[in-house]
């Protein structure tokens, strides 16, 4: 009987240990279950996020294809022109300056050479090649201007170009600053990257937003008192041209590559067109704007140029239409 209490205490300790282990196991099982549920929720959240991302990508692709199908133009154009910034010095004359410096260097080298080197003939051969390169450098700017059909210098605003035409640059004063920037940039890009001598854009209201380059002057030979007067005069000329039977027709793109084509459609009566114009490109935008570019050279604009004009017309049309809204 003396060992019975010890036996009972051992049994009690065993029962308590078993209960404690069971509760620990149950707690571990519950924690594992909670971890599994949390992992499942995280996997579900990641899968849902991937699904939403894939859906957004598909919708974006559909919108992009729809814009491409509808012909909406979202191209951004940038023109970068790096210059030395030397006042009074045209960067196109850099090869000529290099040729002159090369010729001076050849003369200095010949004067410093010894008699034995001159007699060997090697110096003569190298100087012959150097002289040829110097001549090529000095002729390169003029050759480039002839190939581009450029005039060799920019006309001053209001300066008479030829009979009945003058150089102008007028922007609509009522236009927003963003529209002015777009018009100034587009006209500058056209005049500097093609053989165009004049360009103007007419907005959807039928008003000329910008005219730049060579344009027909006033009938009395005078000069417009302001840029606003220039725009009013050119707008009136455009209105008369569109109202006349010889006005441009409705196709979105027209090109008159020679003077014969200009005379044939009656474009020679357009009061804003300079008399020396030999080629005209007309690009119309969906909202009603129109971009007109002309040149003194026949067949001046390639198909690539005209495609670029069409893109610029759509860009300016969208810019002016948004400002009018």
CSV table of C-alpha atoms in Angstrom, one decimal:
chain,number,residue,atom,x,y,z
A,1,UNK,CA,0.0,0.0,0.0
A,2,UNK,CA,3.0,2.3,0.5
A,3,UNK,CA,3.8,2.3,-3.3
A,4,UNK,CA,0.2,3.0,-4.4
A,5,UNK,CA,0.4,6.8,-4.1
A,6,UNK,CA,3.6,6.9,-6.2
A,7,UNK,CA,2.0,4.8,-8.8
A,8,UNK,CA,-1.0,7.2,-8.9
A,9,UNK,CA,1.3,10.2,-9.1
A,10,UNK,CA,3.1,8.7,-12.1
A,11,UNK,CA,-0.2,8.0,-13.8
A,12,UNK,CA,-1.3,11.6,-13.1
A,13,UNK,CA,2.0,13.0,-14.6
A,14,UNK,CA,1.6,10.7,-17.7
A,15,UNK,CA,-1.9,11.9,-18.2
A,16,UNK,CA,-0.9,15.5,-17.8
A,17,UNK,CA,2.0,15.1,-20.3
A,18,UNK,CA,-0.3,13.4,-22.7
A,19,UNK,CA,-2.8,16.3,-22.5
A,20,UNK,CA,-0.1,18.9,-22.9
A,21,UNK,CA,1.3,17.1,-26.0
A,22,UNK,CA,-2.2,16.8,-27.4
A,23,UNK,CA,-2.8,20.6,-26.9
A,24,UNK,CA,0.6,21.4,-28.4
A,25,UNK,CA,-0.1,19.2,-31.4
A,26,UNK,CA,-3.5,20.8,-31.8
A,27,UNK,CA,-2.0,24.3,-31.6
A,28,UNK,CA,0.7,23.3,-34.2
A,29,UNK,CA,-2.0,21.9,-36.5
A,30,UNK,CA,-4.1,25.0,-36.2
A,31,UNK,CA,-1.1,27.2,-36.9
A,32,UNK,CA,-0.3,25.1,-40.0
A,33,UNK,CA,-3.8,25.4,-41.2
A,34,UNK,CA,-3.7,29.1,-40.8
A,35,UNK,CA,-0.4,29.2,-42.7
A,36,UNK,CA,-1.9,27.1,-45.5
A,37,UNK,CA,-5.0,29.4,-45.7
A,38,UNK,CA,-2.7,32.5,-45.8
A,39,UNK,CA,-0.5,30.9,-48.5
A,40,UNK,CA,-3.6,30.1,-50.5
A,41,UNK,CA,-4.9,33.6,-50.1
A,42,UNK,CA,-1.5,35.0,-51.3
A,43,UNK,CA,-1.4,32.6,-54.3
A,44,UNK,CA,-5.0,33.7,-55.1
A,45,UNK,CA,-4.0,37.4,-54.8
A,46,UNK,CA,-1.0,36.9,-57.1
A,47,UNK,CA,-3.0,35.0,-59.6
A,48,UNK,CA,-5.7,37.7,-59.6
A,49,UNK,CA,-3.0,40.4,-60.0
A,50,UNK,CA,-1.5,38.5,-63.0
A,51,UNK,CA,-5.0,38.1,-64.5
A,52,UNK,CA,-5.7,41.8,-64.2
A,53,UNK,CA,-2.3,42.7,-65.6
A,54,UNK,CA,-2.9,40.4,-68.6
A,55,UNK,CA,-6.4,41.8,-69.1
A,56,UNK,CA,-5.0,45.4,-69.1
A,57,UNK,CA,-2.3,44.4,-71.6
A,58,UNK,CA,-4.9,42.8,-73.9
A,59,UNK,CA,-7.1,45.9,-73.7
A,60,UNK,CA,-4.2,48.2,-74.3
A,61,UNK,CA,-3.3,46.2,-77.4
A,62,UNK,CA,-6.8,46.3,-78.6
A,63,UNK,CA,-6.9,50.1,-78.2
A,64,UNK,CA,-3.6,50.4,-80.0
A,65,UNK,CA,-4.9,48.3,-82.9
A,66,UNK,CA,-8.1,50.3,-83.0
A,67,UNK,CA,-6.2,53.6,-83.2
A,68,UNK,CA,-4.0,52.2,-86.0
A,69,UNK,CA,-7.1,51.0,-87.8
A,70,UNK,CA,-8.8,54.4,-87.4
A,71,UNK,CA,-5.7,56.1,-88.7
A,72,UNK,CA,-5.2,58.1,-85.5
A,73,UNK,CA,-1.7,59.6,-85.6
A,74,UNK,CA,0.3,59.6,-82.4
A,75,UNK,CA,3.7,60.0,-83.9
A,76,UNK,CA,6.0,62.4,-82.1
A,77,UNK,CA,8.6,64.2,-84.3
A,78,UNK,CA,11.8,65.7,-83.1
A,79,UNK,CA,14.2,67.8,-85.1
A,80,UNK,CA,17.7,68.1,-83.6
A,81,UNK,CA,20.1,70.6,-85.2
A,82,UNK,CA,23.5,71.0,-83.6
A,83,UNK,CA,25.3,74.3,-84.4
A,84,UNK,CA,28.5,76.0,-83.4
A,85,UNK,CA,26.6,79.1,-82.5
A,86,UNK,CA,29.1,81.5,-84.0
A,87,UNK,CA,27.4,84.8,-85.0
A,88,UNK,CA,27.5,85.4,-88.7
A,89,UNK,CA,29.0,82.0,-89.5
A,90,UNK,CA,26.9,79.4,-91.3
A,91,UNK,CA,27.6,75.9,-90.1
A,92,UNK,CA,27.3,74.7,-93.7
A,93,UNK,CA,30.6,76.5,-94.4
A,94,UNK,CA,32.5,74.4,-91.9
A,95,UNK,CA,34.1,72.2,-94.6
A,96,UNK,CA,35.2,75.3,-96.4
A,97,UNK,CA,37.0,76.6,-93.3
A,98,UNK,CA,38.6,73.2,-92.8
A,99,UNK,CA,39.8,73.3,-96.4
A,100,UNK,CA,41.3,76.7,-95.9
A,101,UNK,CA,43.1,75.6,-92.7
A,102,UNK,CA,44.4,72.5,-94.5
A,103,UNK,CA,45.8,74.7,-97.3
A,104,UNK,CA,47.6,77.0,-94.8
A,105,UNK,CA,49.0,73.9,-93.2
A,106,UNK,CA,50.3,72.5,-96.5
A,107,UNK,CA,52.0,75.8,-97.2
A,108,UNK,CA,53.6,75.9,-93.8
A,109,UNK,CA,54.8,72.3,-94.2
A,110,UNK,CA,56.3,73.0,-97.6
A,111,UNK,CA,58.1,76.1,-96.3
A,112,UNK,CA,59.6,74.1,-93.3
A,113,UNK,CA,60.7,71.1,-95.4
A,114,UNK,CA,64.3,70.6,-96.1
A,115,UNK,CA,65.8,70.5,-99.7
A,116,UNK,CA,66.5,66.7,-99.4
A,117,UNK,CA,62.8,66.0,-98.6
A,118,UNK,CA,61.6,68.1,-101.4
A,119,UNK,CA,64.0,66.5,-103.9
A,120,UNK,CA,62.8,63.0,-102.9
A,121,UNK,CA,59.4,63.5,-104.4
A,122,UNK,CA,57.5,62.1,-101.4
A,123,UNK,CA,56.5,65.5,-100.3
A,124,UNK,CA,55.2,66.4,-103.7
A,125,UNK,CA,52.9,63.4,-103.8
A,126,UNK,CA,51.5,64.1,-100.4
A,127,UNK,CA,51.0,67.7,-101.2
A,128,UNK,CA,49.1,66.8,-104.4
A,129,UNK,CA,46.7,64.7,-102.4
A,130,UNK,CA,46.4,67.4,-99.7
A,131,UNK,CA,45.6,70.1,-102.3
A,132,UNK,CA,42.9,67.9,-103.8
A,133,UNK,CA,41.3,67.3,-100.4
A,134,UNK,CA,41.4,71.0,-99.6
A,135,UNK,CA,39.7,71.9,-102.9
A,136,UNK,CA,37.0,69.3,-102.3
A,137,UNK,CA,36.4,70.7,-98.8
A,138,UNK,CA,36.1,74.2,-100.1
A,139,UNK,CA,33.7,73.2,-102.8
A,140,UNK,CA,31.5,70.9,-100.6
A,141,UNK,CA,29.2,73.7,-99.1
A,142,UNK,CA,28.3,75.1,-102.5
A,143,UNK,CA,27.7,71.6,-104.0
A,144,UNK,CA,25.5,70.8,-101.0
A,145,UNK,CA,23.4,73.9,-101.5
A,146,UNK,CA,23.0,73.2,-105.2
A,147,UNK,CA,21.9,69.6,-104.5
A,148,UNK,CA,19.4,70.8,-101.9
A,149,UNK,CA,18.1,73.5,-104.2
A,150,UNK,CA,18.7,76.1,-101.4
A,151,UNK,CA,19.1,79.8,-102.0
A,152,UNK,CA,22.4,79.9,-100.0
A,153,UNK,CA,21.0,82.4,-97.4
A,154,UNK,CA,17.8,83.0,-95.5
A,155,UNK,CA,15.7,85.8,-96.7
A,156,UNK,CA,14.9,88.5,-94.1
A,157,UNK,CA,11.2,88.9,-93.2
A,158,UNK,CA,9.6,91.4,-95.5
A,159,UNK,CA,12.5,91.3,-98.0
A,160,UNK,CA,11.5,91.1,-101.7
A,161,UNK,CA,12.3,87.8,-103.2
A,162,UNK,CA,11.2,88.2,-106.7
A,163,UNK,CA,8.4,90.0,-108.5
A,164,UNK,CA,5.3,90.0,-106.4
A,165,UNK,CA,6.7,87.8,-103.6
A,166,UNK,CA,8.3,88.4,-100.2
A,167,UNK,CA,9.6,86.4,-97.2
A,168,UNK,CA,7.1,86.3,-94.3
A,169,UNK,CA,6.6,84.6,-91.0
A,170,UNK,CA,3.2,85.2,-89.3
A,171,UNK,CA,1.6,83.3,-86.4
A,172,UNK,CA,-2.0,83.6,-85.3
A,173,UNK,CA,-2.0,85.9,-82.2
A,174,UNK,CA,-5.2,84.3,-80.9
A,175,UNK,CA,-3.7,80.9,-80.9
A,176,UNK,CA,-2.5,79.2,-77.6
A,177,UNK,CA,1.2,79.0,-76.8
A,178,UNK,CA,1.2,75.3,-77.5
A,179,UNK,CA,-0.3,75.8,-81.0
A,180,UNK,CA,2.2,78.5,-81.7
A,181,UNK,CA,5.1,76.3,-80.7
A,182,UNK,CA,3.8,73.4,-82.9
A,183,UNK,CA,3.2,75.6,-85.9
A,184,UNK,CA,6.7,77.3,-85.5
A,185,UNK,CA,8.4,73.9,-85.1
A,186,UNK,CA,6.6,72.2,-88.0
A,187,UNK,CA,7.2,75.1,-90.5
A,188,UNK,CA,10.9,75.3,-89.4
A,189,UNK,CA,11.3,71.6,-89.9
A,190,UNK,CA,9.8,71.6,-93.3
A,191,UNK,CA,11.8,74.6,-94.6
A,192,UNK,CA,15.1,73.3,-93.2
A,193,UNK,CA,14.7,69.6,-94.1
A,194,UNK,CA,13.2,69.9,-97.7
A,195,UNK,CA,13.6,72.1,-100.7
A,196,UNK,CA,10.3,73.9,-99.8
A,197,UNK,CA,10.4,77.7,-100.0
A,198,UNK,CA,7.0,78.4,-98.3
A,199,UNK,CA,4.5,76.7,-96.1
A,200,UNK,CA,1.2,77.5,-94.5
A,201,UNK,CA,-1.4,75.7,-92.3
A,202,UNK,CA,-5.1,76.4,-92.4
A,203,UNK,CA,-7.2,75.3,-89.4
A,204,UNK,CA,-10.6,73.7,-89.4
A,205,UNK,CA,-12.3,77.1,-89.2
A,206,UNK,CA,-10.7,78.1,-92.5
A,207,UNK,CA,-8.3,80.6,-90.9
A,208,UNK,CA,-4.6,80.6,-91.6
A,209,UNK,CA,-2.7,79.7,-88.4
A,210,UNK,CA,0.8,80.2,-89.7
A,211,UNK,CA,2.5,81.2,-93.0
A,212,UNK,CA,6.2,81.1,-93.3
A,213,UNK,CA,8.7,81.4,-96.1
A,214,UNK,CA,8.1,82.9,-99.5
A,215,UNK,CA,4.6,84.1,-100.2
A,216,UNK,CA,2.9,86.4,-102.6
A,217,UNK,CA,2.9,90.0,-101.5
A,218,UNK,CA,0.3,92.8,-101.7
A,219,UNK,CA,-0.9,93.9,-105.1
A,220,UNK,CA,0.2,97.4,-104.5
A,221,UNK,CA,3.8,96.3,-103.7
A,222,UNK,CA,3.6,97.5,-100.2
A,223,UNK,CA,4.4,95.7,-96.9
A,224,UNK,CA,1.8,94.6,-94.4
A,225,UNK,CA,1.7,96.7,-91.3
A,226,UNK,CA,1.6,93.7,-89.0
A,227,UNK,CA,1.6,90.0,-88.9
A,228,UNK,CA,-2.1,90.0,-88.2
A,229,UNK,CA,-2.7,91.9,-91.4
A,230,UNK,CA,-0.6,89.3,-93.3
A,231,UNK,CA,-2.7,86.5,-91.8
A,232,UNK,CA,-5.9,88.3,-92.7
A,233,UNK,CA,-4.7,88.8,-96.3
A,234,UNK,CA,-3.6,85.2,-96.7
A,235,UNK,CA,-6.8,83.9,-95.1
A,236,UNK,CA,-8.9,86.0,-97.5
A,237,UNK,CA,-6.8,84.6,-100.4
A,238,UNK,CA,-7.4,81.0,-99.2
A,239,UNK,CA,-11.2,81.6,-98.8
A,240,UNK,CA,-11.4,83.0,-102.4
A,241,UNK,CA,-9.3,80.1,-103.7
A,242,UNK,CA,-11.6,77.5,-102.0
A,243,UNK,CA,-14.7,79.3,-103.3
A,244,UNK,CA,-13.5,79.5,-106.9
A,245,UNK,CA,-13.9,76.8,-109.4
A,246,UNK,CA,-10.1,76.4,-109.6
A,247,UNK,CA,-9.8,75.8,-105.9
A,248,UNK,CA,-8.2,72.6,-104.5
A,249,UNK,CA,-10.6,69.6,-104.6
A,250,UNK,CA,-11.6,67.4,-101.8
A,251,UNK,CA,-8.9,64.5,-101.9
A,252,UNK,CA,-6.9,64.3,-98.7
A,253,UNK,CA,-3.6,64.5,-100.6
A,254,UNK,CA,-2.8,66.5,-103.8
A,255,UNK,CA,0.5,67.0,-105.5
A,256,UNK,CA,1.2,69.3,-108.4
A,257,UNK,CA,4.9,68.6,-109.3
A,258,UNK,CA,5.3,71.0,-112.2
A,259,UNK,CA,4.2,74.4,-113.4
A,260,UNK,CA,2.1,72.8,-116.0
A,261,UNK,CA,0.1,70.9,-113.4
A,262,UNK,CA,-0.3,74.1,-111.4
A,263,UNK,CA,-1.6,76.0,-114.4
A,264,UNK,CA,-3.8,73.1,-115.4
A,265,UNK,CA,-5.8,73.1,-112.1
A,266,UNK,CA,-5.8,76.9,-111.9
A,267,UNK,CA,-3.6,77.0,-108.8
A,268,UNK,CA,-1.7,79.9,-110.4
A,269,UNK,CA,-4.6,82.1,-109.4
A,270,UNK,CA,-4.2,81.5,-105.7
A,271,UNK,CA,-3.4,84.9,-104.3
A,272,UNK,CA,-1.1,83.6,-101.6
A,273,UNK,CA,1.1,81.5,-103.9
A,274,UNK,CA,4.3,83.2,-105.1
A,275,UNK,CA,4.7,83.5,-108.9
A,276,UNK,CA,7.9,81.5,-109.0
A,277,UNK,CA,6.2,78.4,-107.4
A,278,UNK,CA,7.0,75.2,-109.5
A,279,UNK,CA,5.6,72.5,-107.2
A,280,UNK,CA,2.8,72.4,-104.6
A,281,UNK,CA,1.8,69.7,-102.1
A,282,UNK,CA,-1.6,69.9,-100.3
A,283,UNK,CA,-2.3,67.6,-97.3
A,284,UNK,CA,-5.7,67.7,-95.6
A,285,UNK,CA,-6.4,66.4,-92.1
A,286,UNK,CA,-9.6,64.6,-90.9
A,287,UNK,CA,-10.9,67.5,-88.8
A,288,UNK,CA,-10.7,69.9,-91.8
A,289,UNK,CA,-7.2,71.5,-91.5
A,290,UNK,CA,-4.9,71.7,-94.5
A,291,UNK,CA,-1.1,72.0,-94.9
A,292,UNK,CA,0.2,73.6,-98.1
A,293,UNK,CA,3.9,73.4,-99.0
A,294,UNK,CA,5.4,74.9,-102.2
A,295,UNK,CA,8.8,75.1,-103.8
A,296,UNK,CA,10.6,77.0,-106.6
A,297,UNK,CA,11.9,73.7,-107.9
A,298,UNK,CA,9.9,71.3,-110.1
A,299,UNK,CA,9.2,67.8,-108.6
A,300,UNK,CA,10.6,69.1,-105.3
A,301,UNK,CA,8.8,66.7,-103.0
A,302,UNK,CA,9.3,62.9,-102.9
A,303,UNK,CA,6.7,60.5,-101.8
A,304,UNK,CA,8.4,60.2,-98.4
A,305,UNK,CA,8.3,64.0,-98.1
A,306,UNK,CA,4.6,64.1,-98.8
A,307,UNK,CA,3.9,61.3,-96.2
A,308,UNK,CA,5.8,63.4,-93.7
A,309,UNK,CA,3.7,66.4,-94.6
A,310,UNK,CA,0.5,64.4,-94.1
A,311,UNK,CA,1.7,63.4,-90.6
A,312,UNK,CA,2.5,67.0,-89.7
A,313,UNK,CA,-0.9,68.1,-91.1
A,314,UNK,CA,-2.7,65.7,-88.7
A,315,UNK,CA,-0.5,66.8,-85.8
A,316,UNK,CA,-1.2,70.5,-86.4
A,317,UNK,CA,-4.9,69.7,-87.0
A,318,UNK,CA,-5.2,67.9,-83.7
A,319,UNK,CA,-3.3,70.7,-81.9
A,320,UNK,CA,-5.5,73.5,-83.3
A,321,UNK,CA,-8.7,71.5,-82.9
A,322,UNK,CA,-8.0,70.9,-79.2
A,323,UNK,CA,-7.4,74.6,-78.6
A,324,UNK,CA,-10.7,75.5,-80.3
A,325,UNK,CA,-12.6,73.0,-78.2
